Coordinates of C-alpha atoms in Angstrom, one line a residue:
X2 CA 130.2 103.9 91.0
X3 CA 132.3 106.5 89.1
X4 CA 130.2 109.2 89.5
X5 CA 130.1 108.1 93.6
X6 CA 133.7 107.9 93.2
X7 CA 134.3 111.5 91.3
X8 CA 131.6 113.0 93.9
X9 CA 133.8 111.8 96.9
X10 CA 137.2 113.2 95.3
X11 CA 136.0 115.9 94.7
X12 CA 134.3 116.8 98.5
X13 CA 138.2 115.7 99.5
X14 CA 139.9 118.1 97.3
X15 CA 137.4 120.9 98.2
X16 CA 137.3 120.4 102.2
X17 CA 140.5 122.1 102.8
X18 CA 139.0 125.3 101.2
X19 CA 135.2 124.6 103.0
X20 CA 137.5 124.7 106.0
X21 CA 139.7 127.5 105.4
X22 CA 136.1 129.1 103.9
X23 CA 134.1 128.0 106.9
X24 CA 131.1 129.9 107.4
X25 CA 131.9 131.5 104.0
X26 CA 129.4 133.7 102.7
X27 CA 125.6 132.0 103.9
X28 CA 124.6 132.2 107.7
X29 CA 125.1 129.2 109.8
X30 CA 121.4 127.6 110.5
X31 CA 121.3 126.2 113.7
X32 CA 118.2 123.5 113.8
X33 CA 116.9 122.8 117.6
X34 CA 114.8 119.6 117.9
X35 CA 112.9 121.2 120.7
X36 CA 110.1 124.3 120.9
X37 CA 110.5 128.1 120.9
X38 CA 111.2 128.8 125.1
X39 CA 112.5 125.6 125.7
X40 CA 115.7 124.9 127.8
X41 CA 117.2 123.2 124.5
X42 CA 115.9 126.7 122.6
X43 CA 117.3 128.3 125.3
X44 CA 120.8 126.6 125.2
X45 CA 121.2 126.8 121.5
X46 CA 120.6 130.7 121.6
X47 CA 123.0 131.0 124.1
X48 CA 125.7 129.4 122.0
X49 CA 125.1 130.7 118.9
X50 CA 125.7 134.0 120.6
X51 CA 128.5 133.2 121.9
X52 CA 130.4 131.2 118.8
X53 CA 129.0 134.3 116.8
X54 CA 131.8 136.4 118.7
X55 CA 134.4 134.0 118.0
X56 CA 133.7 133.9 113.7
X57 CA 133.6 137.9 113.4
X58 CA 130.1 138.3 114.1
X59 CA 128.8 135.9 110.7
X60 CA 124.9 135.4 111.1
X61 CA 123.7 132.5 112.9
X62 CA 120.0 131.5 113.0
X63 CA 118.6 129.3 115.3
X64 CA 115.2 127.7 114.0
X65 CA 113.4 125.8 116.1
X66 CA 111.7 122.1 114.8
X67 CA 110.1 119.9 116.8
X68 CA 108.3 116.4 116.7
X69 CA 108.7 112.8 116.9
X70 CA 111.2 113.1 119.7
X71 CA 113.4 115.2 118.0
X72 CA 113.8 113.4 115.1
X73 CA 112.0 115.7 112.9
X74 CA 115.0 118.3 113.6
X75 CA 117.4 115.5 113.4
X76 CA 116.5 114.1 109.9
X77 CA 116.5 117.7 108.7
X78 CA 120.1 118.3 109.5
X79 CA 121.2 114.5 108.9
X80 CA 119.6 115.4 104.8
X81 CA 121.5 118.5 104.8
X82 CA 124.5 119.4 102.8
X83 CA 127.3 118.8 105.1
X84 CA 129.4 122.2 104.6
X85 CA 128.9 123.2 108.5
X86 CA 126.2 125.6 107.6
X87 CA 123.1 123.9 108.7
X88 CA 123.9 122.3 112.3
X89 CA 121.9 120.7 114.8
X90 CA 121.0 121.2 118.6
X91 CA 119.0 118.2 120.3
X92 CA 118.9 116.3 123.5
X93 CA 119.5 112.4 124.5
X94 CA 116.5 110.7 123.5
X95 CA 116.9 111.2 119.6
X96 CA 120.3 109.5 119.6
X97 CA 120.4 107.2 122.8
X98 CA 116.4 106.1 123.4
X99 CA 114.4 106.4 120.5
X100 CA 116.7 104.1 118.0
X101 CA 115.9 101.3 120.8
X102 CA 112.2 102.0 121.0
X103 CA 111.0 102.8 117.5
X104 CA 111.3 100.6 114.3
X105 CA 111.7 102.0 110.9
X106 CA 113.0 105.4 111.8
X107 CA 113.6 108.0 109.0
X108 CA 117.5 108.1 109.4
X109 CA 119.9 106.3 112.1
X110 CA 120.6 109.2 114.2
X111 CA 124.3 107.9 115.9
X112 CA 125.5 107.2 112.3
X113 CA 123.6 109.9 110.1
X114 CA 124.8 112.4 112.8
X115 CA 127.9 113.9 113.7
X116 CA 128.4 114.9 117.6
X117 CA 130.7 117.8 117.6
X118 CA 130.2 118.9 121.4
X119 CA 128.0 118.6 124.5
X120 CA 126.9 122.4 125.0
X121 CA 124.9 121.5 128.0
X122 CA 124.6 119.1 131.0
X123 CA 122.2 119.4 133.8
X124 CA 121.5 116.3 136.7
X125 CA 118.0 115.5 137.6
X126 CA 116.6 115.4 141.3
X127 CA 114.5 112.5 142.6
X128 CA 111.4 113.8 145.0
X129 CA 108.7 112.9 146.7
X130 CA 105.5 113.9 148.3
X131 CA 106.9 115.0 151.7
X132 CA 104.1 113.1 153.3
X133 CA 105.3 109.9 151.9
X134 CA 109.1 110.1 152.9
X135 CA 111.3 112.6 153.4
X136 CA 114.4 110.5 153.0
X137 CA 115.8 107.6 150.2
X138 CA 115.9 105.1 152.7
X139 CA 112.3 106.2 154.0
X140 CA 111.2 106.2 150.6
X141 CA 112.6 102.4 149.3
X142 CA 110.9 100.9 152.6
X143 CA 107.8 102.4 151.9
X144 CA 108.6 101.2 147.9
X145 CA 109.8 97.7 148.7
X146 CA 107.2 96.8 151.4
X147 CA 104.6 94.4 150.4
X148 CA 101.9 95.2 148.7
X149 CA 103.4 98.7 148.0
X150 CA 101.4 100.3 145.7
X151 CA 103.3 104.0 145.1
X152 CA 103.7 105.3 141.6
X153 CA 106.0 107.9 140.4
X154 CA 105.9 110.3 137.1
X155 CA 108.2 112.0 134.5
X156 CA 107.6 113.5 131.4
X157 CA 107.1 110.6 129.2
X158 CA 107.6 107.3 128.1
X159 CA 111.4 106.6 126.6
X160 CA 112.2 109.9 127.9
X161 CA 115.8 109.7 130.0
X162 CA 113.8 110.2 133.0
X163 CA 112.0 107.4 132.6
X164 CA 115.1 105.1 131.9
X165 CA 116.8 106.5 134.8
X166 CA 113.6 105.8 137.3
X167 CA 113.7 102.2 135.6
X168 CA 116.9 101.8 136.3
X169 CA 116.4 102.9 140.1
X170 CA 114.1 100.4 140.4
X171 CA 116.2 97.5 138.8
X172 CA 119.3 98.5 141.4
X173 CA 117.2 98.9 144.6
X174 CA 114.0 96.5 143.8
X175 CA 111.7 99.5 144.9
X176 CA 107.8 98.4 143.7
X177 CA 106.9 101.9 141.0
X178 CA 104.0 102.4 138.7
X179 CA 105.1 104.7 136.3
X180 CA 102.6 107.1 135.1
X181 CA 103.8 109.0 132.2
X182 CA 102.8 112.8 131.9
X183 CA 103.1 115.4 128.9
X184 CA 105.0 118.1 130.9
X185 CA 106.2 119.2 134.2
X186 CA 102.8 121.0 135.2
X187 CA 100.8 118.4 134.9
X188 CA 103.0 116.4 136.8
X189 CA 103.1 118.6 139.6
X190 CA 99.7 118.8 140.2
X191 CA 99.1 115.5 140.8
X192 CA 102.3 115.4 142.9
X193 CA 101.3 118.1 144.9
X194 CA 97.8 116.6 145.1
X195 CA 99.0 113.7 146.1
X196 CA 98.0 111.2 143.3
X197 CA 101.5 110.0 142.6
X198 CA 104.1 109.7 144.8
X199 CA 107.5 111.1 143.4
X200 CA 108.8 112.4 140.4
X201 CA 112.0 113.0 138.7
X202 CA 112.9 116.2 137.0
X203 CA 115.3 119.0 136.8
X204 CA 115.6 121.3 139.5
X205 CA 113.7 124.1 138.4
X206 CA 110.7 122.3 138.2
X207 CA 110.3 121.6 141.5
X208 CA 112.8 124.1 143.3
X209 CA 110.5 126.0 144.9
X210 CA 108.0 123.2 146.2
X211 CA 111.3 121.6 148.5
X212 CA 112.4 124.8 149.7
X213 CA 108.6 125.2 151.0
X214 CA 109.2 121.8 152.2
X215 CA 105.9 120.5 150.1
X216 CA 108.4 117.7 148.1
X217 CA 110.8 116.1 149.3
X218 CA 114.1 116.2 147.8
X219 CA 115.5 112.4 148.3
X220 CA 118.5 112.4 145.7
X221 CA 120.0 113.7 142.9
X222 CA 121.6 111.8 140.0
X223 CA 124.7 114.0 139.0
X224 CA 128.2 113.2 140.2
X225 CA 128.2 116.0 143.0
X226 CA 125.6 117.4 145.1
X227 CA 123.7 120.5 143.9
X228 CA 124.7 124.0 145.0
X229 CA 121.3 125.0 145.8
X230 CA 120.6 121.3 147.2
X231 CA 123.6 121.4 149.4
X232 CA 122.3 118.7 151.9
X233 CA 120.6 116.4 149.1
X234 CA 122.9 113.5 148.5
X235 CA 124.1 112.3 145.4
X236 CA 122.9 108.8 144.2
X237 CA 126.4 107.3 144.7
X238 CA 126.5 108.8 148.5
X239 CA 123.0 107.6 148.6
X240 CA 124.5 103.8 148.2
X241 CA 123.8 103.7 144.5
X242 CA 127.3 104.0 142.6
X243 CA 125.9 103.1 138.8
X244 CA 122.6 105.5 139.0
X245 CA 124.4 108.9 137.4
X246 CA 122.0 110.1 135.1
X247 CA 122.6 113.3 133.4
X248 CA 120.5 114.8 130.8
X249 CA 122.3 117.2 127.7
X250 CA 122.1 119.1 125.0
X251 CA 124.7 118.5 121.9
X252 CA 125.2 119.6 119.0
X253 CA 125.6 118.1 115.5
X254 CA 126.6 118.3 112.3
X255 CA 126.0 115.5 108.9
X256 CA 128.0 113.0 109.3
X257 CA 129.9 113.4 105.9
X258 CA 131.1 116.8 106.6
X259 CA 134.6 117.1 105.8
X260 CA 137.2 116.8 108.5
X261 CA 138.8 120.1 109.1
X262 CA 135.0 122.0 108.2
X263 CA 134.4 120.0 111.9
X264 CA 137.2 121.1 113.3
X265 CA 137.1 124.7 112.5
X266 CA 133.8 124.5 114.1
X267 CA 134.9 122.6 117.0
X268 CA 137.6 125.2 117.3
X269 CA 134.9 127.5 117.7
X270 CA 132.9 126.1 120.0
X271 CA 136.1 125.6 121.8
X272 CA 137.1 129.8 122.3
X273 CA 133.4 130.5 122.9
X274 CA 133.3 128.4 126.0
X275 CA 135.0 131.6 127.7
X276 CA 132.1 133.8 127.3
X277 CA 131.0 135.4 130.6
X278 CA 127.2 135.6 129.3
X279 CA 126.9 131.8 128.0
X280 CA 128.2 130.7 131.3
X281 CA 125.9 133.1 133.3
X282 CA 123.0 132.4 130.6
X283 CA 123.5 128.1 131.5
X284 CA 124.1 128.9 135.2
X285 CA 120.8 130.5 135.3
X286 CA 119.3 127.7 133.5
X287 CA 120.5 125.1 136.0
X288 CA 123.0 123.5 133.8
X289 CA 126.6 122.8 134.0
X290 CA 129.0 124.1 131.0
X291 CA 130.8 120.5 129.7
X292 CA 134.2 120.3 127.9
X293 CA 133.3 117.5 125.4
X294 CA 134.4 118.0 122.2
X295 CA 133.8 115.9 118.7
X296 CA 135.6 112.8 120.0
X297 CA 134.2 112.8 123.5
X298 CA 131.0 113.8 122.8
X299 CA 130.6 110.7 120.2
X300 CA 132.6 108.3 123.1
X301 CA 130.4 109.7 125.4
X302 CA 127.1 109.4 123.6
X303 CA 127.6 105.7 122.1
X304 CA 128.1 104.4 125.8
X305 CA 125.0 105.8 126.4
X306 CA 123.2 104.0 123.7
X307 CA 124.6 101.3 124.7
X308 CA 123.5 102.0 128.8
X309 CA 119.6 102.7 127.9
X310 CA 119.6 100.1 125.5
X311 CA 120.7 97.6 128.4
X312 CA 118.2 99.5 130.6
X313 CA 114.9 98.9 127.8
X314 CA 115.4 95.3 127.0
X315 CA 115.5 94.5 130.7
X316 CA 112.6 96.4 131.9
X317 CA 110.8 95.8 128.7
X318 CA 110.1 99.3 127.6
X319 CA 108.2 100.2 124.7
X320 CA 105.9 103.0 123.5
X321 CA 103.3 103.7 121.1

């Protein structure tokens, strides 16, 4: 207990110097729980750029790790040492989902884990085979009918697009087999092929099938309608007011960093959401540019947790 004690008084009498220090000397190691080319890769590079301008050009290195739903990434950072050089960029599942679906995981991601800002947000879009239905209330008669027998995909089980069609189907009592599917590709073959009958997704997967008028785009699940879906209603305009879904990428520090070490970097993250290129960079990606820093992201992130969790024990989710 002393030595605990005399480790702790020591980390409080040194964190006004890790902040004032902060980066210090070593390059800051940004760890992405996602593959190389990925959206989430493709986020985190965007940002380290741009924080890179605001801390004089120190090295930042963006290594990608992932597995187990992100939670080989996460229990890297979560065992680091928390000085703000080895930080964490991951999406929902690892922190809102998996804690809900798995047993015995390697750390407890919401406590292990310190949120320190939402870098990225991006809605999905609900579609469907355009010979099915081309509208949501098309769609749900087909869905509700007796004897329906339509089945949508998404890109696995637990994933947040799998919650938010479960959830879908709670509020409207529309008759879904979900049929789970290792990426987008996949998906759309059978979508296009007719084997399932919708899908939900981000835009970019399946952009160019509506415009072609192959899928039909029947809703999306952000808070206002898409630029480049300008006639596709939102959920809530759609008559479903509790179906915002809204995937993101955040990122993380340990949770025992010291107090201003996380605020120096928030500080950062703060200045570099002014840069021209990380707002063109996530535009091009199809995702919006949040303003969620430490406090909000952890507010907004622990409702969350507490939404899906809701959302599993009803429909009685599991996976393997």
């Amino acid at each position: 207990m002393r030595l605990i004690a005399a480790t702790l008084a020591a980390l409080l009498a040194a964190a006004p110097a890790l902040a004032q220090d902060w980066p210090g000397r070593d390059p800051v190691r940004i760890i992405v729980c996602a593959p190389g080319g990925s959206t989430v890769d493709l986020t985190a590079r965007l940002w380290a750029d741009a924080i890179k301008e605001q801390i004089g050009g120190h090295a930042i290195v963006t290594e990608p790790r992932a597995g187990a739903g992100g939670m080989i990434g996460a229990e890297a950072v979560a065992r680091a040492r928390p000085d703000g050089h080895t930080l964490l960029v991951c999406f929902p599942g690892s922190f809102t989902m998996i804690p809900h679906l798995r047993a015995n995981l390697p750390i407890d991601p919401l406590n292990d884990l310190r949120p320190l800002a939402l870098l990225a947000t991006a809605p999905f879009v609900v579609v469907s085979d355009a010979r099915v239905a081309r509208t949501l209330p098309e769609f749900l008669a087909k869905a509700k009918a007796p004897g329906a027998d339509l089945s949508y995909a998404s890109v696995g089980p637990g994933s947040l697009a799998h919650l938010g069609m479960e959830l879908f189907k709670m509020k409207t009592g529309a008759r879904l087999e979900h049929v789970p599917y290792r990426g987008s590709p996949e998906a759309m073959t059978d979508l296009l092929g007719g084997r399932i009958a919708a899908f939900i997704t981000l835009l970019s997967a399946v952009q160019s099938h509506v415009a072609e008028g192959k899928l039909a785009a029947l809703f999306v699940t952000g808070e206002r309608r898409m630029a480049a879906l300008p006639d596709v209603p939102t959920a809530r305009e759609a008559g479903l007011p509790d179906l915002t879904v809204i995937t993101w990428h955040g990122l993380f520090a340990p949770r025992a960093t010291p107090e201003p070490v996380v605020q120096r970097i928030a500080a950062a993250v703060a200045a570099a959401r002014g840069s021209a290129a990380l707002r063109e960079g996530l535009a091009r990606a199809g995702s919006d540019l949040p303003a969620h820093g430490p406090a909000e992201a952890e507010a907004h992130i622990r409702a969350e947790s507490d939404t899906w969790k809701g959302v599993i024990q009803a429909a009685g989710i599991t996976v393997q």
